[in-house]
Amino acid sequence: GYAEVLKMALVFDNNLYQFLIRNQELISSRDDGVLIHIIDKSLGLKSKIVEIDETEQGERALLNFGHTFGHALESYFNYSHKLLHGEAVSLGIVLAAHFSCEEGYLSQPKLDEIKEHLKTMKLPTVTTQIDNHKLEVVKLLRFMKQDKKVVGNNINLILLKDIGNGFIEKNVSFKKLENFLNAKLSINWQEKDFVLVTAHRRENFGDGFLHICSALRELASKYPKIPFVYPVHLNPNVSKPVYESLRNFSNINLIKPLEYEPFVYLLKH
């Protein structure tokens, strides 16, 4: 999928990455010429890397960029339809890029550009787009410890020194990863202004919820810098359509329902 194409560009080819950025609207509209070009470039890069490193001792290992986090997330969600492989790779790319930035390699503007591009391509950039609960970091780390890049109590991570310049950061401690994931996967609304949207409880996903979701999508598009918080009904007949309707908006955060949901509130705006 597209996340795999972006991965190849981020790790190996800045020119391909710039092409993706310039042509993201054409890619989104599935322009045949542009799609054929990026598929051809991506496959050409992968074929070249595999040919020169058949045993994955060098550059071929860089193909795992985003996959250490992504595979752990897939395992966390039991390889269910809730998280598709391309979505897992997208989230993994964001986490690996964040880690690269925090380690002093990738610049903040380039990290932001990567995330904005993924949003434009309708791929997830935060785990709350997949599940409104805070992920259990200890559980996620258990899956990461099964990765083939684990060495003792450490793991080798594929990171970015820059766009098109991936490398292997050796012997990253799991304690360091735990601290990183606890910070990145936390949901701490007290530290930022946000808009909380709530509504009357209903047992079925009727016109009322359709109108709420439609209005919320419109607001989230109009105000991309504002986080919107929407408590989702516990009834799966309601929550599943809501997830499907809103999951591609990175500034809409779906959380557990509040005990008291009378109408629509705007808090701390």
Tab-separated table of C-alpha atoms in Angstrom:
chain	number	residue	atom	x	y	z
A	1	GLY	CA	0.000	0.000	0.000
A	2	TYR	CA	0.909	3.682	-0.013
A	3	ALA	CA	2.572	3.585	3.409
A	4	GLU	CA	5.127	1.130	1.989
A	5	VAL	CA	5.873	3.490	-0.923
A	6	LEU	CA	6.376	6.386	1.493
A	7	LYS	CA	8.638	4.199	3.628
A	8	MET	CA	10.925	3.525	0.655
A	9	ALA	CA	11.168	7.230	-0.101
A	10	LEU	CA	11.847	8.217	3.511
A	11	VAL	CA	14.636	5.705	3.938
A	12	PHE	CA	16.286	5.682	0.512
A	13	ASP	CA	15.238	8.434	-1.874
A	14	ASN	CA	14.622	12.113	-1.071
A	15	ASN	CA	13.786	12.811	-4.731
A	16	LEU	CA	10.960	10.262	-4.627
A	17	TYR	CA	9.763	11.763	-1.347
A	18	GLN	CA	9.648	15.253	-2.856
A	19	PHE	CA	7.720	13.839	-5.820
A	20	LEU	CA	5.175	12.329	-3.407
A	21	ILE	CA	4.786	15.654	-1.592
A	22	ARG	CA	4.363	17.634	-4.835
A	23	ASN	CA	1.865	15.182	-6.298
A	24	GLN	CA	-0.141	14.182	-3.235
A	25	GLU	CA	-3.400	15.469	-4.717
A	26	LEU	CA	-2.885	13.433	-7.895
A	27	ILE	CA	-1.997	10.385	-5.804
A	28	SER	CA	-5.139	10.853	-3.716
A	29	SER	CA	-7.239	11.060	-6.878
A	30	ARG	CA	-5.499	7.915	-8.189
A	31	ASP	CA	-3.968	9.436	-11.297
A	32	ASP	CA	-2.784	6.461	-13.361
A	33	GLY	CA	0.435	8.058	-14.596
A	34	VAL	CA	1.544	9.188	-11.158
A	35	LEU	CA	0.631	5.855	-9.528
A	36	ILE	CA	2.552	3.873	-12.152
A	37	HIS	CA	5.586	6.128	-11.637
A	38	ILE	CA	5.704	5.793	-7.841
A	39	ILE	CA	5.070	2.027	-7.941
A	40	ASP	CA	7.840	1.603	-10.510
A	41	LYS	CA	10.282	3.707	-8.478
A	42	SER	CA	9.416	1.941	-5.224
A	43	LEU	CA	9.760	-1.550	-6.687
A	44	GLY	CA	12.998	-0.559	-8.397
A	45	LEU	CA	14.467	0.632	-5.109
A	46	LYS	CA	13.410	-2.499	-3.262
A	47	SER	CA	14.732	-4.808	-5.988
A	48	LYS	CA	18.096	-3.062	-5.960
A	49	ILE	CA	18.404	-3.259	-2.170
A	50	VAL	CA	17.446	-6.942	-2.005
A	51	GLU	CA	19.882	-7.776	-4.809
A	52	ILE	CA	22.885	-6.216	-3.066
A	53	ASP	CA	21.991	-7.486	0.413
A	54	GLU	CA	20.341	-10.893	0.138
A	55	THR	CA	21.036	-11.879	3.763
A	56	GLU	CA	19.769	-8.619	5.340
A	57	GLN	CA	23.073	-7.713	6.948
A	58	GLY	CA	23.153	-4.109	5.759
A	59	GLU	CA	20.863	-1.829	3.765
A	60	ARG	CA	18.107	-4.406	3.396
A	61	ALA	CA	17.420	-4.102	7.131
A	62	LEU	CA	16.360	-0.514	6.440
A	63	LEU	CA	13.254	-1.896	4.717
A	64	ASN	CA	11.951	-2.476	8.249
A	65	PHE	CA	11.550	1.265	8.880
A	66	GLY	CA	8.232	1.755	10.685
A	67	HIS	CA	7.664	-1.982	10.918
A	68	THR	CA	9.105	-2.561	14.394
A	69	PHE	CA	6.380	-0.370	15.867
A	70	GLY	CA	3.870	-1.336	13.173
A	71	HIS	CA	4.143	-5.098	13.649
A	72	ALA	CA	3.836	-4.687	17.426
A	73	LEU	CA	0.653	-2.652	16.918
A	74	GLU	CA	-0.751	-5.321	14.572
A	75	SER	CA	-0.076	-7.971	17.211
A	76	TYR	CA	-1.594	-5.734	19.891
A	77	PHE	CA	-4.836	-5.607	17.898
A	78	ASN	CA	-4.658	-9.342	17.069
A	79	TYR	CA	-4.207	-8.702	13.333
A	80	SER	CA	-7.893	-7.763	13.179
A	81	HIS	CA	-9.740	-5.591	10.672
A	82	LYS	CA	-9.513	-2.795	13.239
A	83	LEU	CA	-5.944	-2.057	12.131
A	84	LEU	CA	-4.932	-2.811	8.549
A	85	HIS	CA	-1.283	-3.456	7.679
A	86	GLY	CA	-0.884	-0.156	5.831
A	87	GLU	CA	-2.381	1.711	8.780
A	88	ALA	CA	0.012	-0.049	11.149
A	89	VAL	CA	2.968	0.909	8.947
A	90	SER	CA	1.717	4.511	8.865
A	91	LEU	CA	1.591	4.649	12.671
A	92	GLY	CA	4.980	2.937	12.829
A	93	ILE	CA	6.481	5.518	10.473
A	94	VAL	CA	5.196	8.338	12.677
A	95	LEU	CA	6.571	6.751	15.858
A	96	ALA	CA	9.952	6.020	14.254
A	97	ALA	CA	10.107	9.563	12.869
A	98	HIS	CA	9.231	10.982	16.314
A	99	PHE	CA	11.982	8.867	17.879
A	100	SER	CA	14.422	10.064	15.193
A	101	CYS	CA	13.503	13.654	16.030
A	102	GLU	CA	13.866	13.172	19.784
A	103	GLU	CA	17.280	11.581	19.250
A	104	GLY	CA	18.412	14.742	17.455
A	105	TYR	CA	18.476	13.404	13.908
A	106	LEU	CA	15.322	14.390	12.030
A	107	SER	CA	14.269	18.045	12.278
A	108	GLN	CA	10.890	19.007	13.733
A	109	PRO	CA	9.693	20.687	10.484
A	110	LYS	CA	10.414	17.500	8.527
A	111	LEU	CA	8.649	15.376	11.133
A	112	ASP	CA	5.639	17.685	10.875
A	113	GLU	CA	5.690	17.449	7.076
A	114	ILE	CA	5.674	13.644	7.210
A	115	LYS	CA	2.674	13.646	9.544
A	116	GLU	CA	0.774	16.208	7.469
A	117	HIS	CA	1.417	14.175	4.314
A	118	LEU	CA	0.069	11.008	5.932
A	119	LYS	CA	-3.017	12.919	7.057
A	120	THR	CA	-3.524	14.189	3.514
A	121	MET	CA	-3.295	10.605	2.281
A	122	LYS	CA	-5.992	9.606	4.817
A	123	LEU	CA	-3.623	7.404	6.815
A	124	PRO	CA	-3.595	7.383	10.643
A	125	THR	CA	-0.946	9.304	12.549
A	126	VAL	CA	-2.123	8.718	16.142
A	127	THR	CA	-3.381	5.536	17.775
A	128	THR	CA	-6.575	7.208	19.002
A	129	GLN	CA	-7.731	7.088	15.384
A	130	ILE	CA	-7.744	3.301	15.780
A	131	ASP	CA	-8.787	2.890	19.401
A	132	ASN	CA	-10.015	5.480	21.876
A	133	HIS	CA	-8.328	3.761	24.827
A	134	LYS	CA	-4.783	4.510	25.915
A	135	LEU	CA	-2.678	1.601	24.724
A	136	GLU	CA	-0.965	-0.569	27.346
A	137	VAL	CA	2.704	0.204	26.754
A	138	VAL	CA	3.909	-2.866	28.681
A	139	LYS	CA	1.770	-5.097	26.462
A	140	LEU	CA	3.014	-3.352	23.316
A	141	LEU	CA	6.628	-3.765	24.444
A	142	ARG	CA	6.057	-7.512	24.925
A	143	PHE	CA	5.309	-7.754	21.211
A	144	MET	CA	8.298	-5.575	20.327
A	145	LYS	CA	10.560	-7.894	22.325
A	146	GLN	CA	9.629	-10.687	19.906
A	147	ASP	CA	11.131	-8.711	17.007
A	148	LYS	CA	14.090	-10.239	15.178
A	149	LYS	CA	16.120	-7.064	15.787
A	150	VAL	CA	16.184	-7.605	19.554
A	151	VAL	CA	19.681	-8.002	21.039
A	152	GLY	CA	19.568	-8.966	24.711
A	153	ASN	CA	17.709	-6.223	26.600
A	154	ASN	CA	18.034	-3.825	23.674
A	155	ILE	CA	16.691	-3.506	20.153
A	156	ASN	CA	18.089	-2.166	16.879
A	157	LEU	CA	15.758	0.482	15.450
A	158	ILE	CA	15.576	1.821	11.910
A	159	LEU	CA	15.574	5.613	12.144
A	160	LEU	CA	16.029	8.650	9.892
A	161	LYS	CA	19.023	10.956	9.917
A	162	ASP	CA	17.177	12.932	7.267
A	163	ILE	CA	14.651	12.381	4.500
A	164	GLY	CA	16.087	9.691	2.234
A	165	ASN	CA	18.771	8.773	4.751
A	166	GLY	CA	17.748	5.861	6.938
A	167	PHE	CA	20.148	4.109	9.294
A	168	ILE	CA	20.271	1.503	12.067
A	169	GLU	CA	20.383	2.836	15.620
A	170	LYS	CA	21.863	-0.088	17.540
A	171	ASN	CA	21.180	-1.180	21.105
A	172	VAL	CA	18.260	1.071	22.021
A	173	SER	CA	17.216	0.066	25.537
A	174	PHE	CA	13.648	-1.078	26.160
A	175	LYS	CA	13.527	1.263	29.141
A	176	LYS	CA	14.154	4.173	26.814
A	177	LEU	CA	11.473	2.857	24.456
A	178	GLU	CA	9.050	2.475	27.353
A	179	ASN	CA	9.534	6.117	28.375
A	180	PHE	CA	9.135	7.231	24.765
A	181	LEU	CA	5.939	5.240	24.211
A	182	ASN	CA	4.426	6.314	27.524
A	183	ALA	CA	4.867	9.925	26.449
A	184	LYS	CA	3.707	9.483	22.851
A	185	LEU	CA	0.713	7.242	23.561
A	186	SER	CA	-0.609	9.147	26.563
A	187	ILE	CA	-3.922	10.964	26.385
A	188	ASN	CA	-3.563	14.022	28.566
A	189	TRP	CA	-6.230	16.568	27.744
A	190	GLN	CA	-5.408	18.768	30.728
A	191	GLU	CA	-2.370	20.164	28.927
A	192	LYS	CA	-4.132	21.554	25.857
A	193	ASP	CA	-7.207	23.442	24.805
A	194	PHE	CA	-9.795	21.319	23.086
A	195	VAL	CA	-13.434	21.082	22.076
A	196	LEU	CA	-15.493	18.389	23.758
A	197	VAL	CA	-18.495	17.200	21.757
A	198	THR	CA	-21.192	15.167	23.497
A	199	ALA	CA	-24.783	14.243	22.691
A	200	HIS	CA	-27.852	12.424	24.003
A	201	ARG	CA	-27.376	8.664	24.307
A	202	ARG	CA	-29.133	6.586	21.673
A	203	GLU	CA	-29.203	2.860	21.185
A	204	ASN	CA	-29.104	2.912	17.390
A	205	PHE	CA	-26.927	4.716	14.906
A	206	GLY	CA	-29.719	6.865	13.504
A	207	ASP	CA	-29.983	10.200	11.747
A	208	GLY	CA	-28.979	12.053	14.918
A	209	PHE	CA	-25.541	10.473	15.053
A	210	LEU	CA	-25.132	10.816	11.289
A	211	HIS	CA	-25.714	14.562	11.622
A	212	ILE	CA	-23.288	14.817	14.557
A	213	CYS	CA	-20.561	12.968	12.667
A	214	SER	CA	-21.130	15.069	9.555
A	215	ALA	CA	-20.946	18.313	11.547
A	216	LEU	CA	-17.863	17.124	13.411
A	217	ARG	CA	-16.073	16.225	10.157
A	218	GLU	CA	-16.860	19.685	8.806
A	219	LEU	CA	-15.547	21.400	11.951
A	220	ALA	CA	-12.408	19.243	12.060
A	221	SER	CA	-11.658	20.113	8.426
A	222	LYS	CA	-12.278	23.813	8.986
A	223	TYR	CA	-10.209	23.969	12.196
A	224	PRO	CA	-7.380	21.423	11.748
A	225	LYS	CA	-5.333	22.868	14.637
A	226	ILE	CA	-8.091	22.328	17.222
A	227	PRO	CA	-8.365	18.907	18.923
A	228	PHE	CA	-11.961	17.663	19.079
A	229	VAL	CA	-12.846	15.106	21.745
A	230	TYR	CA	-15.870	12.876	21.163
A	231	PRO	CA	-16.972	10.287	23.773
A	232	VAL	CA	-18.147	7.229	21.843
A	233	HIS	CA	-21.186	5.208	22.894
A	234	LEU	CA	-20.388	1.813	24.432
A	235	ASN	CA	-22.995	0.100	22.265
A	236	PRO	CA	-21.058	-1.400	19.292
A	237	ASN	CA	-24.029	-0.715	17.004
A	238	VAL	CA	-23.277	2.966	17.599
A	239	SER	CA	-19.510	3.022	18.149
A	240	LYS	CA	-18.436	1.054	15.054
A	241	PRO	CA	-20.105	3.402	12.513
A	242	VAL	CA	-18.745	6.373	14.449
A	243	TYR	CA	-15.198	4.986	14.227
A	244	GLU	CA	-15.587	4.360	10.502
A	245	SER	CA	-16.965	7.862	9.960
A	246	LEU	CA	-14.351	9.784	11.952
A	247	ARG	CA	-11.189	7.665	12.116
A	248	ASN	CA	-9.319	9.495	9.320
A	249	PHE	CA	-9.340	12.841	11.141
A	250	SER	CA	-6.202	13.164	13.252
A	251	ASN	CA	-7.661	16.062	15.264
A	252	ILE	CA	-10.765	14.069	16.256
A	253	ASN	CA	-10.035	11.969	19.330
A	254	LEU	CA	-12.538	9.274	20.241
A	255	ILE	CA	-12.585	8.477	23.971
A	256	LYS	CA	-14.616	6.545	26.517
A	257	PRO	CA	-18.106	7.931	27.111
A	258	LEU	CA	-18.670	10.357	29.935
A	259	GLU	CA	-21.228	9.558	32.592
A	260	TYR	CA	-23.186	12.717	31.863
A	261	GLU	CA	-23.917	13.571	28.237
A	262	PRO	CA	-26.783	16.040	27.913
A	263	PHE	CA	-26.170	18.049	24.744
A	264	VAL	CA	-23.244	19.593	22.870
A	265	TYR	CA	-20.588	21.405	24.904
A	266	LEU	CA	-17.709	23.566	23.848
A	267	LEU	CA	-15.055	23.646	26.564
A	268	LYS	CA	-11.903	25.739	26.832
A	269	HIS	CA	-12.157	26.863	23.213
